[in-house]
Amino acid sequence: MTDPTSSSERSKHQVEVSIHLDSDLLEQIEHLTNDPSKIIETAIRQWLRGETQRDDELSRRLQRNPPVPPRGEWND
């Protein structure tokens, strides 16, 4: 399902960048995929768009229950 022309066009617009990463972080990324550059590129795109919501169990915020009103309103 991959279009070879779109991948060749994509490679024309990419620039190679060298970065230093923590070895534990790189190990976690490599556990997810054989191509860490795709994950790093996606993370940078999300960061630039201001998407700070992460989708893993450790960073999810618990949804708060609505506050219970004082007695006499609807909590009789």
PDB file of N, CA and C in Angstrom:
ATOM      1  N   MET A   1       0.801  -1.200   0.000  1.00  0.00           N
ATOM      2  CA  MET A   1       0.000   0.000   0.000  1.00  0.00           C
ATOM      3  C   MET A   1       0.847   1.269   0.000  1.00  0.00           C
ATOM      4  N   THR A   2       2.161   1.095   0.062  1.00  0.00           N
ATOM      5  CA  THR A   2       2.990   2.293   0.035  1.00  0.00           C
ATOM      6  C   THR A   2       3.267   2.678  -1.399  1.00  0.00           C
ATOM      7  N   ASP A   3       3.205   3.946  -1.655  1.00  0.00           N
ATOM      8  CA  ASP A   3       3.430   4.468  -2.996  1.00  0.00           C
ATOM      9  C   ASP A   3       4.903   4.838  -3.137  1.00  0.00           C
ATOM     10  N   PRO A   4       5.647   4.200  -4.057  1.00  0.00           N
ATOM     11  CA  PRO A   4       7.078   4.491  -4.169  1.00  0.00           C
ATOM     12  C   PRO A   4       7.373   5.937  -4.555  1.00  0.00           C
ATOM     13  N   THR A   5       6.484   6.574  -5.288  1.00  0.00           N
ATOM     14  CA  THR A   5       6.745   7.966  -5.671  1.00  0.00           C
ATOM     15  C   THR A   5       6.634   8.885  -4.467  1.00  0.00           C
ATOM     16  N   SER A   6       5.678   8.617  -3.585  1.00  0.00           N
ATOM     17  CA  SER A   6       5.536   9.489  -2.422  1.00  0.00           C
ATOM     18  C   SER A   6       6.720   9.318  -1.479  1.00  0.00           C
ATOM     19  N   SER A   7       7.261   8.109  -1.352  1.00  0.00           N
ATOM     20  CA  SER A   7       8.406   7.925  -0.473  1.00  0.00           C
ATOM     21  C   SER A   7       9.651   8.568  -1.066  1.00  0.00           C
ATOM     22  N   SER A   8       9.793   8.544  -2.403  1.00  0.00           N
ATOM     23  CA  SER A   8      10.953   9.203  -3.011  1.00  0.00           C
ATOM     24  C   SER A   8      10.821  10.721  -2.904  1.00  0.00           C
ATOM     25  N   GLU A   9       9.600  11.241  -3.033  1.00  0.00           N
ATOM     26  CA  GLU A   9       9.383  12.678  -2.860  1.00  0.00           C
ATOM     27  C   GLU A   9       9.667  13.083  -1.424  1.00  0.00           C
ATOM     28  N   ARG A  10       9.266  12.234  -0.500  1.00  0.00           N
ATOM     29  CA  ARG A  10       9.470  12.531   0.908  1.00  0.00           C
ATOM     30  C   ARG A  10      10.962  12.585   1.229  1.00  0.00           C
ATOM     31  N   SER A  11      11.733  11.637   0.678  1.00  0.00           N
ATOM     32  CA  SER A  11      13.158  11.619   0.973  1.00  0.00           C
ATOM     33  C   SER A  11      13.872  12.833   0.384  1.00  0.00           C
ATOM     34  N   LYS A  12      13.324  13.425  -0.668  1.00  0.00           N
ATOM     35  CA  LYS A  12      13.931  14.619  -1.253  1.00  0.00           C
ATOM     36  C   LYS A  12      13.847  15.804  -0.296  1.00  0.00           C
ATOM     37  N   HIS A  13      12.814  15.850   0.525  1.00  0.00           N
ATOM     38  CA  HIS A  13      12.578  16.991   1.397  1.00  0.00           C
ATOM     39  C   HIS A  13      13.131  16.785   2.799  1.00  0.00           C
ATOM     40  N   GLN A  14      13.714  15.632   3.081  1.00  0.00           N
ATOM     41  CA  GLN A  14      14.230  15.369   4.417  1.00  0.00           C
ATOM     42  C   GLN A  14      15.693  15.765   4.524  1.00  0.00           C
ATOM     43  N   VAL A  15      16.078  16.122   5.738  1.00  0.00           N
ATOM     44  CA  VAL A  15      17.448  16.511   6.035  1.00  0.00           C
ATOM     45  C   VAL A  15      17.954  15.593   7.138  1.00  0.00           C
ATOM     46  N   GLU A  16      19.175  15.143   7.018  1.00  0.00           N
ATOM     47  CA  GLU A  16      19.747  14.279   8.046  1.00  0.00           C
ATOM     48  C   GLU A  16      20.261  15.134   9.195  1.00  0.00           C
ATOM     49  N   VAL A  17      19.895  14.733  10.435  1.00  0.00           N
ATOM     50  CA  VAL A  17      20.276  15.474  11.629  1.00  0.00           C
ATOM     51  C   VAL A  17      20.884  14.491  12.619  1.00  0.00           C
ATOM     52  N   SER A  18      21.913  14.909  13.289  1.00  0.00           N
ATOM     53  CA  SER A  18      22.542  14.075  14.310  1.00  0.00           C
ATOM     54  C   SER A  18      22.120  14.596  15.679  1.00  0.00           C
ATOM     55  N   ILE A  19      21.647  13.696  16.559  1.00  0.00           N
ATOM     56  CA  ILE A  19      21.228  14.091  17.904  1.00  0.00           C
ATOM     57  C   ILE A  19      21.838  13.131  18.921  1.00  0.00           C
ATOM     58  N   HIS A  20      21.914  13.577  20.155  1.00  0.00           N
ATOM     59  CA  HIS A  20      22.395  12.744  21.250  1.00  0.00           C
ATOM     60  C   HIS A  20      21.192  12.378  22.108  1.00  0.00           C
ATOM     61  N   LEU A  21      20.975  11.068  22.310  1.00  0.00           N
ATOM     62  CA  LEU A  21      19.860  10.590  23.120  1.00  0.00           C
ATOM     63  C   LEU A  21      20.382   9.724  24.257  1.00  0.00           C
ATOM     64  N   ASP A  22      19.638   9.702  25.329  1.00  0.00           N
ATOM     65  CA  ASP A  22      19.928   8.800  26.430  1.00  0.00           C
ATOM     66  C   ASP A  22      19.795   7.365  25.924  1.00  0.00           C
ATOM     67  N   SER A  23      20.718   6.494  26.304  1.00  0.00           N
ATOM     68  CA  SER A  23      20.703   5.118  25.795  1.00  0.00           C
ATOM     69  C   SER A  23      19.433   4.377  26.205  1.00  0.00           C
ATOM     70  N   ASP A  24      18.904   4.661  27.406  1.00  0.00           N
ATOM     71  CA  ASP A  24      17.658   4.011  27.831  1.00  0.00           C
ATOM     72  C   ASP A  24      16.488   4.455  26.963  1.00  0.00           C
ATOM     73  N   LEU A  25      16.460   5.735  26.630  1.00  0.00           N
ATOM     74  CA  LEU A  25      15.397   6.255  25.775  1.00  0.00           C
ATOM     75  C   LEU A  25      15.464   5.631  24.388  1.00  0.00           C
ATOM     76  N   LEU A  26      16.658   5.540  23.840  1.00  0.00           N
ATOM     77  CA  LEU A  26      16.818   4.928  22.523  1.00  0.00           C
ATOM     78  C   LEU A  26      16.416   3.458  22.552  1.00  0.00           C
ATOM     79  N   GLU A  27      16.722   2.776  23.641  1.00  0.00           N
ATOM     80  CA  GLU A  27      16.330   1.369  23.770  1.00  0.00           C
ATOM     81  C   GLU A  27      14.811   1.230  23.770  1.00  0.00           C
ATOM     82  N   GLN A  28      14.124   2.129  24.459  1.00  0.00           N
ATOM     83  CA  GLN A  28      12.658   2.094  24.476  1.00  0.00           C
ATOM     84  C   GLN A  28      12.094   2.374  23.092  1.00  0.00           C
ATOM     85  N   ILE A  29      12.686   3.315  22.380  1.00  0.00           N
ATOM     86  CA  ILE A  29      12.217   3.629  21.027  1.00  0.00           C
ATOM     87  C   ILE A  29      12.454   2.454  20.097  1.00  0.00           C
ATOM     88  N   GLU A  30      13.634   1.835  20.185  1.00  0.00           N
ATOM     89  CA  GLU A  30      13.944   0.698  19.322  1.00  0.00           C
ATOM     90  C   GLU A  30      13.067  -0.503  19.638  1.00  0.00           C
ATOM     91  N   HIS A  31      12.549  -0.568  20.869  1.00  0.00           N
ATOM     92  CA  HIS A  31      11.623  -1.643  21.225  1.00  0.00           C
ATOM     93  C   HIS A  31      10.308  -1.494  20.457  1.00  0.00           C
ATOM     94  N   LEU A  32       9.953  -0.259  20.116  1.00  0.00           N
ATOM     95  CA  LEU A  32       8.704   0.003  19.403  1.00  0.00           C
ATOM     96  C   LEU A  32       8.832  -0.184  17.897  1.00  0.00           C
ATOM     97  N   THR A  33       9.987   0.153  17.335  1.00  0.00           N
ATOM     98  CA  THR A  33      10.139   0.122  15.883  1.00  0.00           C
ATOM     99  C   THR A  33      11.601  -0.062  15.503  1.00  0.00           C
ATOM    100  N   ASN A  34      11.816  -0.514  14.290  1.00  0.00           N
ATOM    101  CA  ASN A  34      13.180  -0.633  13.775  1.00  0.00           C
ATOM    102  C   ASN A  34      13.675   0.681  13.185  1.00  0.00           C
ATOM    103  N   ASP A  35      12.782   1.651  13.018  1.00  0.00           N
ATOM    104  CA  ASP A  35      13.152   2.947  12.445  1.00  0.00           C
ATOM    105  C   ASP A  35      12.835   4.061  13.447  1.00  0.00           C
ATOM    106  N   PRO A  36      13.746   4.332  14.393  1.00  0.00           N
ATOM    107  CA  PRO A  36      13.484   5.353  15.411  1.00  0.00           C
ATOM    108  C   PRO A  36      13.261   6.742  14.837  1.00  0.00           C
ATOM    109  N   SER A  37      13.756   7.011  13.634  1.00  0.00           N
ATOM    110  CA  SER A  37      13.602   8.353  13.074  1.00  0.00           C
ATOM    111  C   SER A  37      12.134   8.705  12.852  1.00  0.00           C
ATOM    112  N   LYS A  38      11.304   7.711  12.536  1.00  0.00           N
ATOM    113  CA  LYS A  38       9.873   7.990  12.327  1.00  0.00           C
ATOM    114  C   LYS A  38       9.212   8.427  13.632  1.00  0.00           C
ATOM    115  N   ILE A  39       9.559   7.771  14.737  1.00  0.00           N
ATOM    116  CA  ILE A  39       8.976   8.138  16.029  1.00  0.00           C
ATOM    117  C   ILE A  39       9.452   9.526  16.440  1.00  0.00           C
ATOM    118  N   ILE A  40      10.737   9.790  16.251  1.00  0.00           N
ATOM    119  CA  ILE A  40      11.281  11.094  16.624  1.00  0.00           C
ATOM    120  C   ILE A  40      10.664  12.194  15.771  1.00  0.00           C
ATOM    121  N   GLU A  41      10.506  11.937  14.476  1.00  0.00           N
ATOM    122  CA  GLU A  41       9.893  12.924  13.582  1.00  0.00           C
ATOM    123  C   GLU A  41       8.444  13.201  13.985  1.00  0.00           C
ATOM    124  N   THR A  42       7.696  12.154  14.300  1.00  0.00           N
ATOM    125  CA  THR A  42       6.303  12.322  14.724  1.00  0.00           C
ATOM    126  C   THR A  42       6.225  13.109  16.025  1.00  0.00           C
ATOM    127  N   ALA A  43       7.110  12.807  16.966  1.00  0.00           N
ATOM    128  CA  ALA A  43       7.114  13.519  18.245  1.00  0.00           C
ATOM    129  C   ALA A  43       7.416  15.000  18.051  1.00  0.00           C
ATOM    130  N   ILE A  44       8.349  15.308  17.167  1.00  0.00           N
ATOM    131  CA  ILE A  44       8.680  16.714  16.906  1.00  0.00           C
ATOM    132  C   ILE A  44       7.508  17.426  16.245  1.00  0.00           C
ATOM    133  N   ARG A  45       6.847  16.758  15.292  1.00  0.00           N
ATOM    134  CA  ARG A  45       5.677  17.373  14.642  1.00  0.00           C
ATOM    135  C   ARG A  45       4.578  17.664  15.661  1.00  0.00           C
ATOM    136  N   GLN A  46       4.301  16.707  16.561  1.00  0.00           N
ATOM    137  CA  GLN A  46       3.275  16.912  17.579  1.00  0.00           C
ATOM    138  C   GLN A  46       3.671  18.046  18.517  1.00  0.00           C
ATOM    139  N   TRP A  47       4.933  18.116  18.877  1.00  0.00           N
ATOM    140  CA  TRP A  47       5.407  19.171  19.764  1.00  0.00           C
ATOM    141  C   TRP A  47       5.253  20.537  19.106  1.00  0.00           C
ATOM    142  N   LEU A  48       5.571  20.626  17.821  1.00  0.00           N
ATOM    143  CA  LEU A  48       5.438  21.899  17.115  1.00  0.00           C
ATOM    144  C   LEU A  48       3.983  22.322  16.974  1.00  0.00           C
ATOM    145  N   ARG A  49       3.070  21.360  16.862  1.00  0.00           N
ATOM    146  CA  ARG A  49       1.642  21.684  16.771  1.00  0.00           C
ATOM    147  C   ARG A  49       1.047  21.977  18.138  1.00  0.00           C
ATOM    148  N   GLY A  50       1.802  21.754  19.187  1.00  0.00           N
ATOM    149  CA  GLY A  50       1.309  22.021  20.532  1.00  0.00           C
ATOM    150  C   GLY A  50       0.514  20.881  21.118  1.00  0.00           C
ATOM    151  N   GLU A  51       0.631  19.703  20.546  1.00  0.00           N
ATOM    152  CA  GLU A  51      -0.076  18.542  21.074  1.00  0.00           C
ATOM    153  C   GLU A  51       0.754  17.946  22.198  1.00  0.00           C
ATOM    154  N   THR A  52       0.367  18.258  23.423  1.00  0.00           N
ATOM    155  CA  THR A  52       1.147  17.781  24.558  1.00  0.00           C
ATOM    156  C   THR A  52       0.548  16.545  25.200  1.00  0.00           C
ATOM    157  N   GLN A  53      -0.623  16.131  24.780  1.00  0.00           N
ATOM    158  CA  GLN A  53      -1.277  14.976  25.381  1.00  0.00           C
ATOM    159  C   GLN A  53      -0.582  13.700  24.923  1.00  0.00           C
ATOM    160  N   ARG A  54      -0.071  12.949  25.880  1.00  0.00           N
ATOM    161  CA  ARG A  54       0.598  11.693  25.569  1.00  0.00           C
ATOM    162  C   ARG A  54      -0.401  10.561  25.715  1.00  0.00           C
ATOM    163  N   ASP A  55      -0.144   9.494  24.999  1.00  0.00           N
ATOM    164  CA  ASP A  55      -1.091   8.380  25.005  1.00  0.00           C
ATOM    165  C   ASP A  55      -0.465   7.139  25.630  1.00  0.00           C
ATOM    166  N   ASP A  56      -0.019   7.270  26.865  1.00  0.00           N
ATOM    167  CA  ASP A  56       0.435   6.088  27.576  1.00  0.00           C
ATOM    168  C   ASP A  56      -0.120   6.128  28.988  1.00  0.00           C
ATOM    169  N   GLU A  57      -0.160   4.981  29.632  1.00  0.00           N
ATOM    170  CA  GLU A  57      -0.841   4.872  30.918  1.00  0.00           C
ATOM    171  C   GLU A  57      -0.196   5.733  32.000  1.00  0.00           C
ATOM    172  N   LEU A  58       1.105   5.981  31.900  1.00  0.00           N
ATOM    173  CA  LEU A  58       1.794   6.704  32.954  1.00  0.00           C
ATOM    174  C   LEU A  58       1.489   8.195  32.951  1.00  0.00           C
ATOM    175  N   SER A  59       1.015   8.724  31.846  1.00  0.00           N
ATOM    176  CA  SER A  59       0.806  10.167  31.784  1.00  0.00           C
ATOM    177  C   SER A  59      -0.656  10.568  31.699  1.00  0.00           C
ATOM    178  N   ARG A  60      -1.549   9.602  31.698  1.00  0.00           N
ATOM    179  CA  ARG A  60      -2.967   9.964  31.609  1.00  0.00           C
ATOM    180  C   ARG A  60      -3.444  10.566  32.913  1.00  0.00           C
ATOM    181  N   ARG A  61      -4.194  11.618  32.803  1.00  0.00           N
ATOM    182  CA  ARG A  61      -4.779  12.233  33.989  1.00  0.00           C
ATOM    183  C   ARG A  61      -6.115  11.576  34.268  1.00  0.00           C
ATOM    184  N   LEU A  62      -6.380  11.350  35.530  1.00  0.00           N
ATOM    185  CA  LEU A  62      -7.657  10.759  35.905  1.00  0.00           C
ATOM    186  C   LEU A  62      -8.760  11.791  35.727  1.00  0.00           C
ATOM    187  N   GLN A  63      -9.876  11.353  35.186  1.00  0.00           N
ATOM    188  CA  GLN A  63     -11.021  12.238  35.046  1.00  0.00           C
ATOM    189  C   GLN A  63     -11.647  12.420  36.427  1.00  0.00           C
ATOM    190  N   ARG A  64     -11.791  13.659  36.833  1.00  0.00           N
ATOM    191  CA  ARG A  64     -12.360  13.926  38.153  1.00  0.00           C
ATOM    192  C   ARG A  64     -13.867  13.740  38.120  1.00  0.00           C
ATOM    193  N   ASN A  65     -14.386  13.221  39.204  1.00  0.00           N
ATOM    194  CA  ASN A  65     -15.834  13.106  39.343  1.00  0.00           C
ATOM    195  C   ASN A  65     -16.403  14.503  39.565  1.00  0.00           C
ATOM    196  N   PRO A  66     -17.636  14.730  39.134  1.00  0.00           N
ATOM    197  CA  PRO A  66     -18.219  16.057  39.391  1.00  0.00           C
ATOM    198  C   PRO A  66     -18.371  16.262  40.896  1.00  0.00           C
ATOM    199  N   PRO A  67     -18.195  17.478  41.366  1.00  0.00           N
ATOM    200  CA  PRO A  67     -18.317  17.720  42.811  1.00  0.00           C
ATOM    201  C   PRO A  67     -19.746  17.470  43.282  1.00  0.00           C
ATOM    202  N   VAL A  68     -19.853  16.972  44.488  1.00  0.00           N
ATOM    203  CA  VAL A  68     -21.170  16.705  45.074  1.00  0.00           C
ATOM    204  C   VAL A  68     -21.682  18.007  45.675  1.00  0.00           C
ATOM    205  N   PRO A  69     -22.886  18.417  45.310  1.00  0.00           N
ATOM    206  CA  PRO A  69     -23.414  19.676  45.854  1.00  0.00           C
ATOM    207  C   PRO A  69     -23.748  19.524  47.339  1.00  0.00           C
ATOM    208  N   PRO A  70     -23.836  20.643  48.034  1.00  0.00           N
ATOM    209  CA  PRO A  70     -24.195  20.571  49.454  1.00  0.00           C
ATOM    210  C   PRO A  70     -25.600  20.001  49.638  1.00  0.00           C
ATOM    211  N   ARG A  71     -25.854  19.517  50.830  1.00  0.00           N
ATOM    212  CA  ARG A  71     -27.170  18.926  51.126  1.00  0.00           C
ATOM    213  C   ARG A  71     -28.276  19.940  50.883  1.00  0.00           C
ATOM    214  N   GLY A  72     -29.369  19.451  50.364  1.00  0.00           N
ATOM    215  CA  GLY A  72     -30.516  20.313  50.157  1.00  0.00           C
ATOM    216  C   GLY A  72     -30.709  20.703  48.705  1.00  0.00           C
ATOM    217  N   GLU A  73     -29.703  20.566  47.868  1.00  0.00           N
ATOM    218  CA  GLU A  73     -29.907  20.905  46.464  1.00  0.00           C
ATOM    219  C   GLU A  73     -30.476  19.690  45.744  1.00  0.00           C
ATOM    220  N   TRP A  74     -29.642  18.738  45.382  1.00  0.00           N
ATOM    221  CA  TRP A  74     -30.200  17.517  44.800  1.00  0.00           C
ATOM    222  C   TRP A  74     -29.612  16.299  45.479  1.00  0.00           C
ATOM    223  N   ASN A  75     -28.893  16.524  46.578  1.00  0.00           N
ATOM    224  CA  ASN A  75     -28.223  15.435  47.259  1.00  0.00           C
ATOM    225  C   ASN A  75     -28.955  15.045  48.540  1.00  0.00           C
ATOM    226  N   ASP A  76     -30.262  15.087  48.539  1.00  0.00           N
ATOM    227  CA  ASP A  76     -31.036  14.742  49.744  1.00  0.00           C
ATOM    228  C   ASP A  76     -31.121  13.261  49.937  1.00  0.00           C
TER     229      ASP A  76
END
